[in-house]
Coordinates of C-alpha atoms and ligand atoms in Angstrom, one line a residue:
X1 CA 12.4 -1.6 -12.5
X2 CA 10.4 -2.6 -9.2
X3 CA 9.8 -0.4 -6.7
X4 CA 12.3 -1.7 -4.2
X5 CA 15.1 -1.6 -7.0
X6 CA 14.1 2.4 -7.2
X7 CA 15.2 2.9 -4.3
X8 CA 18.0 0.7 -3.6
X9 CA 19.7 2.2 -6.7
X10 CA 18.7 5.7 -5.6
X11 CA 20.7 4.9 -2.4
X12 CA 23.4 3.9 -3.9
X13 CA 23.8 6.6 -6.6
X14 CA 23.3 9.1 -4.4
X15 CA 26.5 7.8 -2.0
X16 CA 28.8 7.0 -5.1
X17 CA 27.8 10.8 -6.3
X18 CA 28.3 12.8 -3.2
X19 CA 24.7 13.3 -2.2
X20 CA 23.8 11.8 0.7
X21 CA 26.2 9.8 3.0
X22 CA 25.2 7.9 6.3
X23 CA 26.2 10.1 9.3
X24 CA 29.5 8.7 11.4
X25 CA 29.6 6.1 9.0
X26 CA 32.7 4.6 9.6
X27 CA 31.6 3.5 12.8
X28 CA 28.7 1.8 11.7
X29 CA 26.5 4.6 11.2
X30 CA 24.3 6.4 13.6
X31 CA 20.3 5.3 13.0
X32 CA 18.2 7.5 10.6
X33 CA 20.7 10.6 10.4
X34 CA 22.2 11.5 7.0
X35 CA 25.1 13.5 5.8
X36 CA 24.6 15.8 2.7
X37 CA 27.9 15.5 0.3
X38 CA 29.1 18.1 -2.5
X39 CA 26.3 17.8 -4.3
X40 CA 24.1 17.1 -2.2
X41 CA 24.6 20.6 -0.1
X42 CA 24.6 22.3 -3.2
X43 CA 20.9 20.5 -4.0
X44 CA 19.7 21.5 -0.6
X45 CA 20.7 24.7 -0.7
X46 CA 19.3 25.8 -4.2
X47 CA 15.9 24.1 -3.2
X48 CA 16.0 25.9 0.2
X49 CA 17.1 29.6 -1.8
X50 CA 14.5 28.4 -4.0
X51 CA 11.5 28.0 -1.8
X52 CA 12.7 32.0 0.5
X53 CA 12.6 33.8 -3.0
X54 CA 9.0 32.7 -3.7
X55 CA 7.8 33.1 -0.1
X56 CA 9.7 35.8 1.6
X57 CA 11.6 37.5 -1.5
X58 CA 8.9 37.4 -4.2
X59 CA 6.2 38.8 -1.5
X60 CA 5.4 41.9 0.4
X61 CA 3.4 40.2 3.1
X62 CA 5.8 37.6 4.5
X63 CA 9.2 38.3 6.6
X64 CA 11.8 35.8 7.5
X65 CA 13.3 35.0 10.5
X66 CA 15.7 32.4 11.9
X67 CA 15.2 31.9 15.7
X68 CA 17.1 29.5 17.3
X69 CA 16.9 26.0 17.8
X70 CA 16.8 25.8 22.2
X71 CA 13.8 27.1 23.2
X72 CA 12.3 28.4 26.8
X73 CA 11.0 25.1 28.0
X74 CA 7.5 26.4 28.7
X75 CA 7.1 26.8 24.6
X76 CA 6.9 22.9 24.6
X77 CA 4.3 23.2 27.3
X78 CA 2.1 25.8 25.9
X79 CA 2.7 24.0 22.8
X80 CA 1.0 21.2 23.7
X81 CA 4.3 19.0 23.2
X82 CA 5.0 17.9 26.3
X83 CA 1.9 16.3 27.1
X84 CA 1.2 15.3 23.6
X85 CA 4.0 14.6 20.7
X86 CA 3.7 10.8 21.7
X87 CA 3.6 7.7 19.7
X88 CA 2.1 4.4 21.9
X89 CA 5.5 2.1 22.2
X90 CA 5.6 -1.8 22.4
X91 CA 8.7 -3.5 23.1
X92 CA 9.2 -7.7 23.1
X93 CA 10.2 -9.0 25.9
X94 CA 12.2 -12.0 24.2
X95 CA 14.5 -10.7 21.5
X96 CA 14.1 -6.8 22.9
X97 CA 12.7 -5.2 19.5
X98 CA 10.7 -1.9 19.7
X99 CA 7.7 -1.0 18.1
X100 CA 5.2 1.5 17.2
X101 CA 1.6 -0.3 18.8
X102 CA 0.2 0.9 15.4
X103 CA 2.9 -0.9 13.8
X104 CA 0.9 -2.8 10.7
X105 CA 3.5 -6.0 11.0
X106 CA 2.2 -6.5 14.5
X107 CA -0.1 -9.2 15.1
X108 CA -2.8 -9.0 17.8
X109 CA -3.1 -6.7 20.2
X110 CA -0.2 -6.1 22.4
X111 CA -0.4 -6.8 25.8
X112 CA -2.5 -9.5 25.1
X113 CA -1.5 -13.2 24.7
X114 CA -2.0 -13.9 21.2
X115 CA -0.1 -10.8 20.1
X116 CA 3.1 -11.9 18.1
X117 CA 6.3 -10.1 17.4
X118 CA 7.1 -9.9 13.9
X119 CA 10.6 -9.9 14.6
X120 CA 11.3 -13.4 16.9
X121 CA 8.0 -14.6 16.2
X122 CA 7.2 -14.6 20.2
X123 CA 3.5 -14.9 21.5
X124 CA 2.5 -12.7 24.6
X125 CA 5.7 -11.5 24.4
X126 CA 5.1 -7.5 23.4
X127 CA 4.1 -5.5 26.3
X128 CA 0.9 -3.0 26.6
X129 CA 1.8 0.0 24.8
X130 CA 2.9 2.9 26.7
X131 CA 3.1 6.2 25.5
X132 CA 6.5 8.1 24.6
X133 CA 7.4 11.4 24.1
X134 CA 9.0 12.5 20.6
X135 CA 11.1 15.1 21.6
X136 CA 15.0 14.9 22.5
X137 CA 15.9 16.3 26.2
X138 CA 18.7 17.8 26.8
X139 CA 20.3 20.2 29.2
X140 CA 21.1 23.6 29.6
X141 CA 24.0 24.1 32.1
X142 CA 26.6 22.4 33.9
X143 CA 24.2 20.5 36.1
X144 CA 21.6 17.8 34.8
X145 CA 19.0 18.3 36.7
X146 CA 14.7 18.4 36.0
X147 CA 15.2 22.4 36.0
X148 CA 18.1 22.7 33.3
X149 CA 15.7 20.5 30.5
X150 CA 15.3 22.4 27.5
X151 CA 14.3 20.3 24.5
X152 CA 15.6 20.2 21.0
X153 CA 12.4 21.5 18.9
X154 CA 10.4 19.4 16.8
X155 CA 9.2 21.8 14.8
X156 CA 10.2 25.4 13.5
X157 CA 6.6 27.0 14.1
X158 CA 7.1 27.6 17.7
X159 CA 9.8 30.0 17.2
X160 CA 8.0 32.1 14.5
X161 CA 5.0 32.1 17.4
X162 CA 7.0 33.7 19.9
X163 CA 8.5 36.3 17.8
X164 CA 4.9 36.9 16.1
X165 CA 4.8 40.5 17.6
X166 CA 8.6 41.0 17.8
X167 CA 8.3 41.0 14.0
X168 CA 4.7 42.7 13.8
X169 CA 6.5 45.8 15.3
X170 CA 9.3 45.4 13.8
X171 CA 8.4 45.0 10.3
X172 CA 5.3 47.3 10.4
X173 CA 3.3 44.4 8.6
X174 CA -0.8 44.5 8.9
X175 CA -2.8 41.5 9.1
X176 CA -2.9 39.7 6.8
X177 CA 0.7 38.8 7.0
X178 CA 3.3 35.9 7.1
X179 CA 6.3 35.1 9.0
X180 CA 8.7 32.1 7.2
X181 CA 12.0 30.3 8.6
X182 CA 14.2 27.7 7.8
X183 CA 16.0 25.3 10.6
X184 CA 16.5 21.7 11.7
X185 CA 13.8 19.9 13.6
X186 CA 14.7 17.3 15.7
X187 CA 12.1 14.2 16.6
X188 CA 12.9 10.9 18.4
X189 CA 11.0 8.7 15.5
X190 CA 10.6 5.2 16.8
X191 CA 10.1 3.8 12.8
X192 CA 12.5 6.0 10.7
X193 CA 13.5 5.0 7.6
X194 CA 13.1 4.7 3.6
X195 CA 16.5 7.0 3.5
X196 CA 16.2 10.5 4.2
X197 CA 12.4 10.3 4.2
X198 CA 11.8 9.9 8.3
X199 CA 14.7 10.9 9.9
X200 CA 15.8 12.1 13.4
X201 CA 17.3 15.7 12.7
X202 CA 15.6 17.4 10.0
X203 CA 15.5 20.8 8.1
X204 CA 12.0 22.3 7.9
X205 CA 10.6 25.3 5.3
X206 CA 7.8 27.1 7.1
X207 CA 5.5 29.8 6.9
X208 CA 2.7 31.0 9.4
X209 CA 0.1 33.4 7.9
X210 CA -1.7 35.3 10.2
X211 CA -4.8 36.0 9.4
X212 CA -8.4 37.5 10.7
X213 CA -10.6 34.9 12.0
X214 CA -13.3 34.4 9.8
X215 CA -10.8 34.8 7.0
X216 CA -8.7 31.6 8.1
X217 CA -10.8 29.6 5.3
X218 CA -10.4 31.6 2.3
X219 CA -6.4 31.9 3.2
X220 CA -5.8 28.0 3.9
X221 CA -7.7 27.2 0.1
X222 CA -5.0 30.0 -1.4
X223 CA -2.5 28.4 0.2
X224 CA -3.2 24.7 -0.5
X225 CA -3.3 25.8 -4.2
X226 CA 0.0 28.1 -4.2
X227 CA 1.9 25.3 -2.7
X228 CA 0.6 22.6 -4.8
X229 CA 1.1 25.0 -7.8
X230 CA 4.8 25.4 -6.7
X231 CA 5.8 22.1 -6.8
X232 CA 4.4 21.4 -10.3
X233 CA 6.7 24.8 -11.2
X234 CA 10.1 22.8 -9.8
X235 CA 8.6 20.0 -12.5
X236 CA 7.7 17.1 -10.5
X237 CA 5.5 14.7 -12.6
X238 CA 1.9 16.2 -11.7
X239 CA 0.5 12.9 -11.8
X240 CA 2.5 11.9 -8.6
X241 CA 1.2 14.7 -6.3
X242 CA -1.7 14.5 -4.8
X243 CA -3.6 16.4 -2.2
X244 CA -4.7 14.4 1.2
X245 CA -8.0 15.9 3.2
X246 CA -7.0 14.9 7.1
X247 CA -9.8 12.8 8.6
X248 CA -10.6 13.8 12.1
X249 CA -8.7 10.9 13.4
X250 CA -5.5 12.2 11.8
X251 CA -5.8 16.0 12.7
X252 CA -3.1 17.1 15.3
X253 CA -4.1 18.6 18.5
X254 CA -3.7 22.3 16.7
X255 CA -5.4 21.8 13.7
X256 CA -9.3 22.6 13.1
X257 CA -8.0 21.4 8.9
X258 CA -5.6 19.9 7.0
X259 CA -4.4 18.9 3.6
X260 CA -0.9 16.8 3.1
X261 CA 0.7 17.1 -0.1
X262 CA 1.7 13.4 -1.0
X263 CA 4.1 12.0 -3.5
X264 CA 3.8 8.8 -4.7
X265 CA 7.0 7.5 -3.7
X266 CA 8.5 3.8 -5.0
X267 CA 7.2 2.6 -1.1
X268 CA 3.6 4.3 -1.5
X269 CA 2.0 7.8 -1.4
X270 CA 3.7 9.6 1.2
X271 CA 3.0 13.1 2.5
X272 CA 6.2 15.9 2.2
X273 CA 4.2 18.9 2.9
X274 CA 1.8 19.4 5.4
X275 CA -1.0 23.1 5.1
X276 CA -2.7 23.5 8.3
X277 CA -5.5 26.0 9.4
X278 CA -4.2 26.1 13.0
X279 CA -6.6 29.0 14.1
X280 CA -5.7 30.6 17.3
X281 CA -4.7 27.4 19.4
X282 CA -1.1 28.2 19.6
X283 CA -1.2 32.2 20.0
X284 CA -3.7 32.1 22.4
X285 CA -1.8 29.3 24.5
X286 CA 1.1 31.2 24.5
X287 CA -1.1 34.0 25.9
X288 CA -2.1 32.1 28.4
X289 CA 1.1 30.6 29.4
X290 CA 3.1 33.6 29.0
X291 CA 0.9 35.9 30.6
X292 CA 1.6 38.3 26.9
X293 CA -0.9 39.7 25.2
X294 CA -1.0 38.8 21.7
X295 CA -3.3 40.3 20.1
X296 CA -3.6 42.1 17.0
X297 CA -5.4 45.7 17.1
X298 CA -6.4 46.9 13.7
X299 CA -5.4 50.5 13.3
X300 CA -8.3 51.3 11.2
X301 CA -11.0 50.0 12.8
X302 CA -9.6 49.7 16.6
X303 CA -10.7 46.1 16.6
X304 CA -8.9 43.8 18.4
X305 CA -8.4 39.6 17.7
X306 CA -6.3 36.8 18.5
X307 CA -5.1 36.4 14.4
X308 CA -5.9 32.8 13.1
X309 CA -2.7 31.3 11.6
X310 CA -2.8 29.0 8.2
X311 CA 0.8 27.5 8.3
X312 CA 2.5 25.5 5.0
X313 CA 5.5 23.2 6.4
X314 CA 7.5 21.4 4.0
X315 CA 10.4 19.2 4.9
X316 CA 13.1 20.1 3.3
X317 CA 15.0 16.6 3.3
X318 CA 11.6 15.2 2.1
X319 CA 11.7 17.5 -0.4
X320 CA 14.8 17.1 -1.5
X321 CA 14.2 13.3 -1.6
X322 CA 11.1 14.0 -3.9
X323 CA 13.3 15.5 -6.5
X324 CA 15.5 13.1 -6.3
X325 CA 13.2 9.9 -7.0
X326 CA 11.4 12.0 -9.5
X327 CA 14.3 13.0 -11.7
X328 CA 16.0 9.4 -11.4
X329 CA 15.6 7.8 -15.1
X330 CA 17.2 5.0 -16.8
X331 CA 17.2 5.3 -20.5
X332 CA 18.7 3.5 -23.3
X333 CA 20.5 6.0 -25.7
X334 CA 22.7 4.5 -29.0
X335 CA 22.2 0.8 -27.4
X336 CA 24.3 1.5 -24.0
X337 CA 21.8 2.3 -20.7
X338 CA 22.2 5.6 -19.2
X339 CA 21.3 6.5 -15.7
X340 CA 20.2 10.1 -15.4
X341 CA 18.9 13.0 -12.7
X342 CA 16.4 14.8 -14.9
X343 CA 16.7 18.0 -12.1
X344 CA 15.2 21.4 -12.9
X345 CA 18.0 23.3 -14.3
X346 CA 17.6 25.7 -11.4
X347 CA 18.2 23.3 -8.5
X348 CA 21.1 21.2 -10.2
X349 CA 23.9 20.8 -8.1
X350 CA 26.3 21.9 -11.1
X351 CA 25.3 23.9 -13.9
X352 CA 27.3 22.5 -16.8
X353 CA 30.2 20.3 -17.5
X354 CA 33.4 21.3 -19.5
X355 CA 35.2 19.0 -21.1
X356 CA 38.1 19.4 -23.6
X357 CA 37.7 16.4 -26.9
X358 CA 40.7 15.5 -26.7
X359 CA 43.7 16.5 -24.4
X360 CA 46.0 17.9 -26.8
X361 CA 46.1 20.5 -30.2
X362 CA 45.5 23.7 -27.5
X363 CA 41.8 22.1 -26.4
X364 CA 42.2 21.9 -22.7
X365 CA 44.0 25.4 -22.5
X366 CA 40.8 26.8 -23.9
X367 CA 38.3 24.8 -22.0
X368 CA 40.1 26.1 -18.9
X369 CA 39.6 29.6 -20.3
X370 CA 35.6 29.0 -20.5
X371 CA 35.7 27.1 -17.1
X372 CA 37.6 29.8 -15.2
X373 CA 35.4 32.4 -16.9
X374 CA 31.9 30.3 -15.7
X375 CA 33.2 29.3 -12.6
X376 CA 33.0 33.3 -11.3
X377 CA 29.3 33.0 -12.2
X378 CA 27.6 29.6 -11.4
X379 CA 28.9 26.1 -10.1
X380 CA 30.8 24.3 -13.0
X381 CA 32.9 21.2 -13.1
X382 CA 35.9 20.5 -15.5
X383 CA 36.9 17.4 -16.7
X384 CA 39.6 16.0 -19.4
X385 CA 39.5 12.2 -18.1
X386 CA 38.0 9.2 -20.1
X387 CA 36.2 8.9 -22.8
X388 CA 34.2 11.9 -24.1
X389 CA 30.8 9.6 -23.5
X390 CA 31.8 8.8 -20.1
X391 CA 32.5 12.3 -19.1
X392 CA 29.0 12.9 -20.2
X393 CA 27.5 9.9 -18.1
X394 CA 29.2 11.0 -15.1
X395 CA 27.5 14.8 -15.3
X396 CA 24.4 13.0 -16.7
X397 CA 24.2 11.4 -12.9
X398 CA 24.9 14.0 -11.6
X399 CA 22.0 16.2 -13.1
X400 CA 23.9 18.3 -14.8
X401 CA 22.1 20.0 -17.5
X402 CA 24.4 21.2 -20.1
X403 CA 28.0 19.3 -21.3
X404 CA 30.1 22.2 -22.7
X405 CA 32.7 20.3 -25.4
X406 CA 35.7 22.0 -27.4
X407 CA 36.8 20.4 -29.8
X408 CA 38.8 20.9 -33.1
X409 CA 36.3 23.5 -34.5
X410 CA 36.7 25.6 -31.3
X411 CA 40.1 26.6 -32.1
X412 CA 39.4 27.5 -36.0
X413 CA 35.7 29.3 -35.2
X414 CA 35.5 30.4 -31.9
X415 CA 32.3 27.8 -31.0
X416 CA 31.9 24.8 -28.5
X417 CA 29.2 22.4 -28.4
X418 CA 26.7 22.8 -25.9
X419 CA 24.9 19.3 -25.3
X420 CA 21.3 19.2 -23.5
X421 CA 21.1 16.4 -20.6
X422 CA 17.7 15.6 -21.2
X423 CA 17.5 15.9 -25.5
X424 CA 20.9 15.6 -26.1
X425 CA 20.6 18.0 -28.8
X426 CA 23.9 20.1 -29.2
X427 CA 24.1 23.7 -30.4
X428 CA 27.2 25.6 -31.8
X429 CA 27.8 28.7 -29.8
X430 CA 30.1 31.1 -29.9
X431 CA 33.1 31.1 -27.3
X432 CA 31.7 34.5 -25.9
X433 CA 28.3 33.7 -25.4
X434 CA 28.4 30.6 -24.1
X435 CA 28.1 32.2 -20.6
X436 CA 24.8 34.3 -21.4
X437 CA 23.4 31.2 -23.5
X438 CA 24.0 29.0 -19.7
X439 CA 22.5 31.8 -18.0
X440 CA 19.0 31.9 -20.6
X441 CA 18.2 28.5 -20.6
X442 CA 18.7 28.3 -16.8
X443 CA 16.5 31.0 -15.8
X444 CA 13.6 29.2 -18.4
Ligands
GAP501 N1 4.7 22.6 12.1 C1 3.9 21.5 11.6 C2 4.6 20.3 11.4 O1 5.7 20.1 11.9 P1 4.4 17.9 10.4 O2 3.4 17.3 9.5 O3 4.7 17.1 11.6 O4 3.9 19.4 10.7 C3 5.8 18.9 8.5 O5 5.7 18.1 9.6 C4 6.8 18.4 7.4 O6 8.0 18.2 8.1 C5 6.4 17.0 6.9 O7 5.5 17.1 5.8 C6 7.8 16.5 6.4 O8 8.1 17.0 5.2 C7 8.7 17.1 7.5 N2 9.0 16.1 8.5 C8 8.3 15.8 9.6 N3 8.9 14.8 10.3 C9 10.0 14.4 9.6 C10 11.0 13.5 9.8 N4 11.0 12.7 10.9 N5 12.0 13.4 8.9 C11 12.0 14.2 7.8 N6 11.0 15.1 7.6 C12 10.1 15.2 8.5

């Protein structure tokens, strides 16, 4: 399969299947904005429960919070957004296109007379590049005026900054200590694309870990390694995951270090998690823009410090996209081709199928029975339609790990088949167990 193909077909399976649609699509779409379907919200959402019981649930030093999305326009100033989330633009003056001045399909230098649009094919046609701010404006009011801007946030960090002693009080957390939320992020990208990779509105995971300074180091290599090591535990192929050092070219304003998590995607390596030791930059901005004192005073020792903060952000579209592209499989099983989502059992959209054989002699009355009783206690789907080997296909491409079957044996012994996705090995297990047998191999 070539690269391309990859993702072509991922597109495609994941419309047919209910994972990803193109927002306001029947008017003609709206540019780099997705729609999650059934299964994809069910995919999101188990990745997303997934990723708050390792880092707020299954720890005592990190709290959660959800602030909201509209924030006190001076954040974006302290933040260092206003003056510097920019990407240089170019535009052609011939056939109108718009690009990024570090565009890699752009010849020359534009501005200058040689430079040629890669669109039209124009020379001296793309303008200098000017500079152009990332984040959506909007306003907050009746009347649209410079003082009602407030911006859509481009990242959940600011909001966990604000609230950093809110929740220090609150919580009556010491140092070292995290703070993690989930929420859309919203950025004007001038080059989206690849799917749901770059996209305009966005759902980030992150965590700040505040930290002493001096310590900063020590907590940014436990973090790299935890998040790393957390990926490889959801089963994505280890050999596609790599870590990228930032060179001090591609360090953002806030960052003294930084590692990216990359995946090698069918269009390249690609980063989908960023750890950054952002050291005081953006608490002691805030200080200074807010006139608040942020500091942290050790109750043992009385000192006092502006806390460093080591921050893991992980896009949670990106993510989700990661998992897709690395459970997608084509296999040939008893001659016919197969296309199936090898997901982790715990982030499958649907838990298992359950299909009657045949739709008579008392089957589908009892496979209703075992799909009413699952149903109360994890997503299940039913189906009687087709063929017995379609009605497998159609969970296999789905992800769904287990195919439940009753058939003829089922009414004489009190058994069903249980049939595994991935080795298509089927047990016998009793009618009353099937539900604790689901629930074992799930939590494996
Ligand atoms: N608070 C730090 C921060 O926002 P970032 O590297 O700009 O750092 C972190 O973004 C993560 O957010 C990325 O690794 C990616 O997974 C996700 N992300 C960023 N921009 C995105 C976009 N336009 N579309 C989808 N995900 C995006």
């Amino acid at each position: 399969m070539g690269d391309a193909t990859v993702m072509e077909k991922l597109v495609s399976l994941a419309k047919r299947r209910g994972f990803v649609f193109q927002s306001s699509e029947i008017y003609g779409g709206l540019g780099s904005v997705w729609d999650y379907g059934p299964l994809g919200v069910e995919l999101k959402k188990n990745l997303r429960e997934r990723w708050w019981r390792s880092m707020v649930h299954g720890r005592e030093d990190i709290e959660g919070i959800d602030a909201a999305i509209l924030m006190h326009p001076r954040v974006w100033e302290a933040s260092g957004h206003v003056a510097g989330f920019t990407d240089p633009l170019t535009d052609c003056r011939q056939c109108k296109h718009r690009f990024r001045a570090d565009d890699p399909r752009l010849k020359g230098t534009p501005g200058e007379p040689d430079a040629q649009c890669p669109v039209c094919g124009s020379r001296g046609t793309l303008t200098a590049p000017r500079l152009f701010n990332l984040m959506f404006k909007t306003f907050i009011g009746p009347v649209e005026e410079a003082a009602a801007v407030v911006y859509l946030r481009p990242e959940t960090a600011q909001g966990i900054y604000v609230n950093y002693l809110n929740v220090l009080q609150s919580s009556r957390q010491k140092v070292p200590f995290g703070i993690a939320q989930v929420g859309k992020a919203f950025r004007n990208e001038i080059t989206p694309g690849n799917f749901i990779f770059r996209t305009r509105e966005f759902e980030q995971m992150e965590m700040q870990f505040f930290v002493k300074p001096g310590e900063d180091e020590r907590w940014f290599e436990y973090w790299r390694a935890e998040r790393l090591a957390w990926h490889g535990a959801m089963g994505i192929t280890e050999t596609k995951l790599r870590l990228h050092q930032h060179t001090a070219e591609e360090l953002a304003h806030y960052a003294k270090a930084a590692f990216d998590i990359q995946y090698e995607f069918p269009f390249g390596w690609q980063e989908f998690e960023g750890i950054h030791n952002r050291t005081d930059f953006d608490l002691r901005r805030h200080q200074e823009h807010s006139g608040k004192k942020l500091e942290y005073v050790d109750t043992g020792s009385g000192e006092r410090f502006v806390p460093y903060i080591v921050e893991t952000s992980l896009g949670l579209d990106r993510l989700l996209l990661v998992v897709l592209v690395d459970a997608y499989r084509e296999e040939v099983v008893e001659g016919d081709t197969r296309v199936v989502l090898r997901l982790h059992p715990a982030v499958a959209p649907i838990k298992a199928g359950v299909f009657p054989l045949v739709k008579k002699d008392g089957m589908p009355e009892v496979a209703r029975n075992v799909f009413d009783d699952l149903r109360r206690r994890m997503p299940v789907f039913y189906d009687e339609s087709g063929s017995i080997g379609r009605r497998y296909r159609r969970q296999d491409e789905a992800g769904t790990p287990f195919g439940i079957t009753v058939d003829g044996q089922t009414v004489q012994e009190r058994t069903v088949t249980v049939r595994d996705r991935d080795t298509l090995a089927q047990d016998r297990v009793g009618l009353d167990h099937v539900a604790s047998y689901l629930r074992e191999r799930l939590e494996r």
